[in-house]
PDB file of C-alpha atoms in Angstrom:
ATOM      1  CA  UNK A   1      21.931  85.353  24.539  1.00 65.00           C
ATOM      2  CA  UNK A   2      18.625  85.199  22.723  1.00 71.00           C
ATOM      3  CA  UNK A   3      18.376  82.518  20.065  1.00 86.00           C
ATOM      4  CA  UNK A   4      15.600  81.543  17.693  1.00 93.00           C
ATOM      5  CA  UNK A   5      15.400  78.095  16.179  1.00 95.00           C
ATOM      6  CA  UNK A   6      13.296  77.145  13.191  1.00 97.00           C
ATOM      7  CA  UNK A   7      12.112  73.810  11.884  1.00 96.00           C
ATOM      8  CA  UNK A   8      12.204  72.245   9.473  1.00 97.00           C
ATOM      9  CA  UNK A   9      15.274  73.733   7.832  1.00 96.00           C
ATOM     10  CA  UNK A  10      14.118  72.655   4.378  1.00 97.00           C
ATOM     11  CA  UNK A  11      10.662  71.712   3.128  1.00 97.00           C
ATOM     12  CA  UNK A  12       9.671  70.581  -0.339  1.00 97.00           C
ATOM     13  CA  UNK A  13       5.993  69.957  -1.039  1.00 96.00           C
ATOM     14  CA  UNK A  14       3.574  69.601  -3.912  1.00 97.00           C
ATOM     15  CA  UNK A  15       1.263  72.418  -4.937  1.00 97.00           C
ATOM     16  CA  UNK A  16      -2.005  72.225  -3.011  1.00 97.00           C
ATOM     17  CA  UNK A  17      -0.575  70.658   0.129  1.00 97.00           C
ATOM     18  CA  UNK A  18      -0.713  72.227   3.580  1.00 97.00           C
ATOM     19  CA  UNK A  19       2.339  72.860   5.726  1.00 97.00           C
ATOM     20  CA  UNK A  20       3.399  74.228   9.081  1.00 98.00           C
ATOM     21  CA  UNK A  21       6.760  75.662  10.042  1.00 98.00           C
ATOM     22  CA  UNK A  22       7.861  76.367  13.576  1.00 97.00           C
ATOM     23  CA  UNK A  23       9.882  78.950  15.435  1.00 96.00           C
ATOM     24  CA  UNK A  24      11.086  78.288  19.002  1.00 95.00           C
ATOM     25  CA  UNK A  25      13.149  80.003  21.644  1.00 91.00           C
ATOM     26  CA  UNK A  26      14.020  79.627  25.298  1.00 87.00           C
ATOM     27  CA  UNK A  27      13.571  83.398  25.667  1.00 87.00           C
ATOM     28  CA  UNK A  28      10.392  85.419  25.994  1.00 88.00           C
ATOM     29  CA  UNK A  29       9.809  88.010  23.315  1.00 88.00           C
ATOM     30  CA  UNK A  30       7.497  91.005  23.369  1.00 87.00           C
ATOM     31  CA  UNK A  31       6.719  90.268  19.744  1.00 88.00           C
ATOM     32  CA  UNK A  32       7.575  87.875  16.983  1.00 92.00           C
ATOM     33  CA  UNK A  33       7.594  88.651  13.325  1.00 94.00           C
ATOM     34  CA  UNK A  34       7.576  86.528  10.211  1.00 96.00           C
ATOM     35  CA  UNK A  35       9.420  87.619   7.102  1.00 97.00           C
ATOM     36  CA  UNK A  36       9.750  86.092   3.660  1.00 97.00           C
ATOM     37  CA  UNK A  37      12.992  86.430   1.744  1.00 95.00           C
ATOM     38  CA  UNK A  38      13.620  85.662  -1.912  1.00 93.00           C
ATOM     39  CA  UNK A  39      17.129  85.091  -3.307  1.00 89.00           C
ATOM     40  CA  UNK A  40      19.121  88.314  -3.627  1.00 88.00           C
ATOM     41  CA  UNK A  41      16.491  90.383  -1.851  1.00 92.00           C
ATOM     42  CA  UNK A  42      15.916  91.719   1.635  1.00 94.00           C
ATOM     43  CA  UNK A  43      13.407  90.165   4.028  1.00 95.00           C
ATOM     44  CA  UNK A  44       9.826  91.360   3.579  1.00 95.00           C
ATOM     45  CA  UNK A  45       7.587  91.572   6.633  1.00 94.00           C
ATOM     46  CA  UNK A  46       4.541  89.296   6.588  1.00 96.00           C
ATOM     47  CA  UNK A  47       3.125  89.769  10.082  1.00 94.00           C
ATOM     48  CA  UNK A  48       3.866  90.812  13.655  1.00 91.00           C
ATOM     49  CA  UNK A  49       2.293  88.984  16.595  1.00 91.00           C
ATOM     50  CA  UNK A  50       2.422  90.608  20.015  1.00 89.00           C
ATOM     51  CA  UNK A  51      -0.058  88.895  22.349  1.00 89.00           C
ATOM     52  CA  UNK A  52       0.442  85.393  23.758  1.00 90.00           C
ATOM     53  CA  UNK A  53      -2.017  83.038  22.046  1.00 92.00           C
ATOM     54  CA  UNK A  54      -2.661  85.497  19.246  1.00 94.00           C
ATOM     55  CA  UNK A  55      -3.682  84.121  15.844  1.00 96.00           C
ATOM     56  CA  UNK A  56      -3.452  86.204  12.692  1.00 95.00           C
ATOM     57  CA  UNK A  57      -4.543  85.266   9.205  1.00 96.00           C
ATOM     58  CA  UNK A  58      -3.188  86.634   5.967  1.00 94.00           C
ATOM     59  CA  UNK A  59      -5.080  84.995   3.094  1.00 95.00           C
ATOM     60  CA  UNK A  60      -3.823  81.368   3.090  1.00 97.00           C
ATOM     61  CA  UNK A  61      -1.262  82.012   5.845  1.00 97.00           C
ATOM     62  CA  UNK A  62      -2.106  81.574   9.529  1.00 97.00           C
ATOM     63  CA  UNK A  63       0.309  82.752  12.206  1.00 96.00           C
ATOM     64  CA  UNK A  64       0.138  81.842  15.876  1.00 96.00           C
ATOM     65  CA  UNK A  65       2.082  83.191  18.852  1.00 94.00           C
ATOM     66  CA  UNK A  66       2.524  80.774  21.731  1.00 93.00           C
ATOM     67  CA  UNK A  67       0.859  81.489  25.066  1.00 91.00           C
ATOM     68  CA  UNK A  68       4.236  81.947  26.756  1.00 91.00           C
ATOM     69  CA  UNK A  69       5.496  84.195  23.913  1.00 90.00           C
ATOM     70  CA  UNK A  70       8.447  81.893  23.284  1.00 91.00           C
ATOM     71  CA  UNK A  71       7.302  80.228  20.081  1.00 93.00           C
ATOM     72  CA  UNK A  72       5.320  80.757  16.933  1.00 95.00           C
ATOM     73  CA  UNK A  73       4.036  78.798  13.965  1.00 96.00           C
ATOM     74  CA  UNK A  74       3.194  79.591  10.377  1.00 97.00           C
ATOM     75  CA  UNK A  75       0.636  77.430   8.593  1.00 97.00           C
ATOM     76  CA  UNK A  76       0.097  77.664   4.849  1.00 97.00           C
ATOM     77  CA  UNK A  77      -3.021  76.187   3.330  1.00 97.00           C
ATOM     78  CA  UNK A  78      -3.043  74.921  -0.255  1.00 97.00           C
ATOM     79  CA  UNK A  79       0.518  75.999  -0.998  1.00 97.00           C
ATOM     80  CA  UNK A  80       1.261  77.536  -4.371  1.00 97.00           C
ATOM     81  CA  UNK A  81       4.560  77.841  -6.289  1.00 96.00           C
ATOM     82  CA  UNK A  82       4.522  81.560  -5.505  1.00 95.00           C
ATOM     83  CA  UNK A  83       4.906  80.676  -1.814  1.00 96.00           C
ATOM     84  CA  UNK A  84       8.417  79.388  -2.513  1.00 96.00           C
ATOM     85  CA  UNK A  85      11.013  81.254  -0.479  1.00 96.00           C
ATOM     86  CA  UNK A  86      12.878  81.501   2.806  1.00 97.00           C
ATOM     87  CA  UNK A  87      10.593  82.076   5.783  1.00 98.00           C
ATOM     88  CA  UNK A  88      12.280  83.829   8.693  1.00 97.00           C
ATOM     89  CA  UNK A  89      10.994  84.343  12.169  1.00 96.00           C
ATOM     90  CA  UNK A  90      12.392  87.244  14.146  1.00 95.00           C
ATOM     91  CA  UNK A  91      11.940  88.449  17.692  1.00 91.00           C
ATOM     92  CA  UNK A  92      12.339  91.631  19.679  1.00 84.00           C
ATOM     93  CA  UNK A  93      12.330  92.275  23.397  1.00 75.00           C
ATOM     94  CA  UNK A  94      10.812  95.730  23.008  1.00 69.00           C
ATOM     95  CA  UNK A  95       9.470  97.920  20.242  1.00 60.00           C
ATOM     96  CA  UNK A  96      12.807  99.692  20.034  1.00 64.00           C
ATOM     97  CA  UNK A  97      15.107  96.764  20.598  1.00 73.00           C
ATOM     98  CA  UNK A  98      17.174  95.030  17.974  1.00 84.00           C
ATOM     99  CA  UNK A  99      15.352  92.325  16.081  1.00 90.00           C
ATOM    100  CA  UNK A 100      17.127  88.966  15.956  1.00 92.00           C
ATOM    101  CA  UNK A 101      16.453  86.404  13.279  1.00 95.00           C
ATOM    102  CA  UNK A 102      16.127  82.662  13.187  1.00 95.00           C
ATOM    103  CA  UNK A 103      17.988  80.648  10.539  1.00 96.00           C
ATOM    104  CA  UNK A 104      14.892  80.273   8.365  1.00 96.00           C
ATOM    105  CA  UNK A 105      12.877  77.534   6.698  1.00 97.00           C
ATOM    106  CA  UNK A 106      13.494  77.182   2.981  1.00 97.00           C
ATOM    107  CA  UNK A 107      10.195  76.248   1.314  1.00 97.00           C
ATOM    108  CA  UNK A 108       9.933  74.887  -2.177  1.00 97.00           C
ATOM    109  CA  UNK A 109       6.470  74.333  -3.667  1.00 97.00           C
ATOM    110  CA  UNK A 110       6.551  72.122  -6.727  1.00 96.00           C
ATOM    111  CA  UNK A 111       3.886  72.678  -9.409  1.00 95.00           C
TER     112      UNK A 111
ATOM    113  CA  UNK B   1       4.934 102.767  -1.679  1.00 76.00           C
ATOM    114  CA  UNK B   2       7.898 104.089   0.341  1.00 79.00           C
ATOM    115  CA  UNK B   3      10.944 101.868   0.335  1.00 92.00           C
ATOM    116  CA  UNK B   4      14.479 101.621   1.656  1.00 96.00           C
ATOM    117  CA  UNK B   5      17.042 102.020  -1.111  1.00 96.00           C
ATOM    118  CA  UNK B   6      20.622 100.803  -1.004  1.00 97.00           C
ATOM    119  CA  UNK B   7      23.573 101.529  -3.228  1.00 96.00           C
ATOM    120  CA  UNK B   8      25.560 100.020  -4.746  1.00 96.00           C
ATOM    121  CA  UNK B   9      23.843  96.680  -5.308  1.00 96.00           C
ATOM    122  CA  UNK B  10      27.229  95.003  -5.723  1.00 97.00           C
ATOM    123  CA  UNK B  11      30.645  96.073  -4.449  1.00 97.00           C
ATOM    124  CA  UNK B  12      33.909  94.277  -5.127  1.00 97.00           C
ATOM    125  CA  UNK B  13      36.967  95.392  -3.201  1.00 97.00           C
ATOM    126  CA  UNK B  14      40.472  94.269  -2.335  1.00 97.00           C
ATOM    127  CA  UNK B  15      41.287  93.128   1.175  1.00 97.00           C
ATOM    128  CA  UNK B  16      42.420  96.062   3.295  1.00 97.00           C
ATOM    129  CA  UNK B  17      40.469  98.662   1.337  1.00 97.00           C
ATOM    130  CA  UNK B  18      37.775 100.883   2.799  1.00 97.00           C
ATOM    131  CA  UNK B  19      34.198 100.588   1.607  1.00 98.00           C
ATOM    132  CA  UNK B  20      31.142 102.723   2.239  1.00 97.00           C
ATOM    133  CA  UNK B  21      27.702 101.232   1.827  1.00 98.00           C
ATOM    134  CA  UNK B  22      24.874 103.685   1.398  1.00 97.00           C
ATOM    135  CA  UNK B  23      21.237 103.575   2.368  1.00 97.00           C
ATOM    136  CA  UNK B  24      18.287 105.926   2.120  1.00 97.00           C
ATOM    137  CA  UNK B  25      15.743 104.863   4.768  1.00 96.00           C
ATOM    138  CA  UNK B  26      12.021 105.539   4.542  1.00 94.00           C
ATOM    139  CA  UNK B  27      11.639 109.282   5.045  1.00 90.00           C
ATOM    140  CA  UNK B  28       9.541 109.436   8.235  1.00 88.00           C
ATOM    141  CA  UNK B  29      11.362 106.577   9.982  1.00 91.00           C
ATOM    142  CA  UNK B  30      13.485 107.300  13.023  1.00 89.00           C
ATOM    143  CA  UNK B  31      15.293 104.028  13.723  1.00 92.00           C
ATOM    144  CA  UNK B  32      17.937 102.652  11.393  1.00 94.00           C
ATOM    145  CA  UNK B  33      19.736  99.355  11.282  1.00 96.00           C
ATOM    146  CA  UNK B  34      22.411  97.422   9.470  1.00 97.00           C
ATOM    147  CA  UNK B  35      22.268  93.658   9.190  1.00 97.00           C
ATOM    148  CA  UNK B  36      24.408  91.257   7.242  1.00 97.00           C
ATOM    149  CA  UNK B  37      23.859  87.814   5.796  1.00 96.00           C
ATOM    150  CA  UNK B  38      26.758  85.591   4.847  1.00 95.00           C
ATOM    151  CA  UNK B  39      25.830  83.218   2.027  1.00 91.00           C
ATOM    152  CA  UNK B  40      23.755  80.347   3.378  1.00 88.00           C
ATOM    153  CA  UNK B  41      23.672  81.738   6.909  1.00 91.00           C
ATOM    154  CA  UNK B  42      21.161  83.667   8.951  1.00 93.00           C
ATOM    155  CA  UNK B  43      20.510  87.388   8.988  1.00 95.00           C
ATOM    156  CA  UNK B  44      22.760  88.889  11.688  1.00 96.00           C
ATOM    157  CA  UNK B  45      22.278  92.158  13.540  1.00 95.00           C
ATOM    158  CA  UNK B  46      25.168  94.624  13.282  1.00 96.00           C
ATOM    159  CA  UNK B  47      24.021  97.964  14.669  1.00 96.00           C
ATOM    160  CA  UNK B  48      21.011 100.125  15.454  1.00 93.00           C
ATOM    161  CA  UNK B  49      20.997 103.918  15.246  1.00 93.00           C
ATOM    162  CA  UNK B  50      18.589 106.445  16.702  1.00 91.00           C
ATOM    163  CA  UNK B  51      18.743 110.167  17.354  1.00 89.00           C
ATOM    164  CA  UNK B  52      22.141 110.450  15.663  1.00 90.00           C
ATOM    165  CA  UNK B  53      23.867 107.892  17.794  1.00 92.00           C
ATOM    166  CA  UNK B  54      24.388 104.162  18.028  1.00 94.00           C
ATOM    167  CA  UNK B  55      21.801 102.627  20.348  1.00 91.00           C
ATOM    168  CA  UNK B  56      23.079  99.065  20.202  1.00 91.00           C
ATOM    169  CA  UNK B  57      25.760  97.091  18.400  1.00 93.00           C
ATOM    170  CA  UNK B  58      26.723  93.448  18.130  1.00 93.00           C
ATOM    171  CA  UNK B  59      30.084  91.774  18.652  1.00 93.00           C
ATOM    172  CA  UNK B  60      30.536  91.749  14.880  1.00 94.00           C
ATOM    173  CA  UNK B  61      30.473  95.564  14.833  1.00 96.00           C
ATOM    174  CA  UNK B  62      34.078  96.122  15.930  1.00 94.00           C
ATOM    175  CA  UNK B  63      36.360  99.142  15.519  1.00 95.00           C
ATOM    176  CA  UNK B  64      36.602  98.537  11.775  1.00 96.00           C
ATOM    177  CA  UNK B  65      32.928  99.428  11.374  1.00 97.00           C
ATOM    178  CA  UNK B  66      31.264 102.798  11.700  1.00 97.00           C
ATOM    179  CA  UNK B  67      27.903 104.309  10.819  1.00 97.00           C
ATOM    180  CA  UNK B  68      26.910 107.827   9.998  1.00 94.00           C
ATOM    181  CA  UNK B  69      23.870 109.834   9.065  1.00 92.00           C
ATOM    182  CA  UNK B  70      25.635 112.671   7.223  1.00 86.00           C
ATOM    183  CA  UNK B  71      22.446 114.477   6.215  1.00 86.00           C
ATOM    184  CA  UNK B  72      18.699 114.128   6.645  1.00 78.00           C
ATOM    185  CA  UNK B  73      18.309 111.250   4.254  1.00 87.00           C
ATOM    186  CA  UNK B  74      21.389 109.037   3.983  1.00 93.00           C
ATOM    187  CA  UNK B  75      22.590 106.384   6.393  1.00 96.00           C
ATOM    188  CA  UNK B  76      26.004 104.847   5.714  1.00 97.00           C
ATOM    189  CA  UNK B  77      28.043 101.886   6.892  1.00 98.00           C
ATOM    190  CA  UNK B  78      31.813 102.175   6.569  1.00 97.00           C
ATOM    191  CA  UNK B  79      34.250  99.300   6.831  1.00 97.00           C
ATOM    192  CA  UNK B  80      37.738 100.783   7.236  1.00 96.00           C
ATOM    193  CA  UNK B  81      39.957  97.847   6.301  1.00 95.00           C
ATOM    194  CA  UNK B  82      37.996  95.021   4.752  1.00 97.00           C
ATOM    195  CA  UNK B  83      38.768  91.388   5.470  1.00 96.00           C
ATOM    196  CA  UNK B  84      37.876  88.315   3.446  1.00 96.00           C
ATOM    197  CA  UNK B  85      35.313  87.352   6.068  1.00 96.00           C
ATOM    198  CA  UNK B  86      33.454  90.634   5.562  1.00 97.00           C
ATOM    199  CA  UNK B  87      32.119  89.239   2.289  1.00 97.00           C
ATOM    200  CA  UNK B  88      28.353  89.132   2.734  1.00 97.00           C
ATOM    201  CA  UNK B  89      25.063  90.724   1.764  1.00 97.00           C
ATOM    202  CA  UNK B  90      24.580  93.867   3.841  1.00 98.00           C
ATOM    203  CA  UNK B  91      21.025  94.995   4.496  1.00 98.00           C
ATOM    204  CA  UNK B  92      19.881  98.365   5.709  1.00 97.00           C
ATOM    205  CA  UNK B  93      16.542  98.554   7.502  1.00 96.00           C
ATOM    206  CA  UNK B  94      14.417 101.254   9.056  1.00 94.00           C
ATOM    207  CA  UNK B  95      11.503 101.462  11.452  1.00 91.00           C
ATOM    208  CA  UNK B  96       9.057 104.130  12.567  1.00 87.00           C
ATOM    209  CA  UNK B  97       9.446 102.964  16.175  1.00 79.00           C
ATOM    210  CA  UNK B  98       5.723 102.365  16.622  1.00 77.00           C
ATOM    211  CA  UNK B  99       6.475  98.665  16.678  1.00 75.00           C
ATOM    212  CA  UNK B 100       9.330  96.291  15.937  1.00 79.00           C
ATOM    213  CA  UNK B 101       8.545  95.856  12.233  1.00 86.00           C
ATOM    214  CA  UNK B 102      11.562  96.470  10.024  1.00 92.00           C
ATOM    215  CA  UNK B 103      11.557  97.526   6.401  1.00 94.00           C
ATOM    216  CA  UNK B 104      14.585  96.249   4.521  1.00 96.00           C
ATOM    217  CA  UNK B 105      16.398  97.405   1.448  1.00 96.00           C
ATOM    218  CA  UNK B 106      17.449  95.014  -1.301  1.00 96.00           C
ATOM    219  CA  UNK B 107      20.972  94.820   0.045  1.00 97.00           C
ATOM    220  CA  UNK B 108      24.543  95.396  -1.098  1.00 98.00           C
ATOM    221  CA  UNK B 109      26.484  92.281  -1.998  1.00 97.00           C
ATOM    222  CA  UNK B 110      30.041  92.916  -0.791  1.00 98.00           C
ATOM    223  CA  UNK B 111      32.813  90.716  -2.147  1.00 97.00           C
ATOM    224  CA  UNK B 112      36.268  91.091  -0.615  1.00 97.00           C
ATOM    225  CA  UNK B 113      39.060  89.565  -2.716  1.00 96.00           C
TER     226      UNK B 113
END
């Protein structure tokens, strides 16, 4: 059974600080995705990483896929209150396979 | 921008009743999914659907659940006899199959009393 773990579970930081959240698995995935979910809404895709060692940047967000394709990290620089939300990592074995989700990291950025 | 739409946004039902949750996926997408999220828990896969048939389902998706694409636009999830533990947010998602990226609707909050 594929499982994704995320850490930390909760994170509360001051505006302007940097942070990193982690996603780990014992399984190899063909790709990992990061989603952001706000209360009462569906997850919204931020990025997909497919190549081991790949780094992608999306404004102040930097995503990295581990060399072995079992883990990923999300780094946010100079966090803003608008970054508050639940950050979910998700993995798929193939392009057509089901996507499974980790439990999420709940981020709160305090003004 | 194209989006996945779900109706209703909230559904309250009595235990044992049938419910149908409706979704309109993005029009050129070929793969469709239902996920659920119990309050405070993670997003769980229920079922995937492609080419008018179920391609994969989870252990949660038992005989009480069914999916259908009755026409070219709608994708429905039916729960025949709801249980208290079916209370959750149900998300529909679709994909164009070019990659694993999923596009989610805003969900239907199902409350079984």
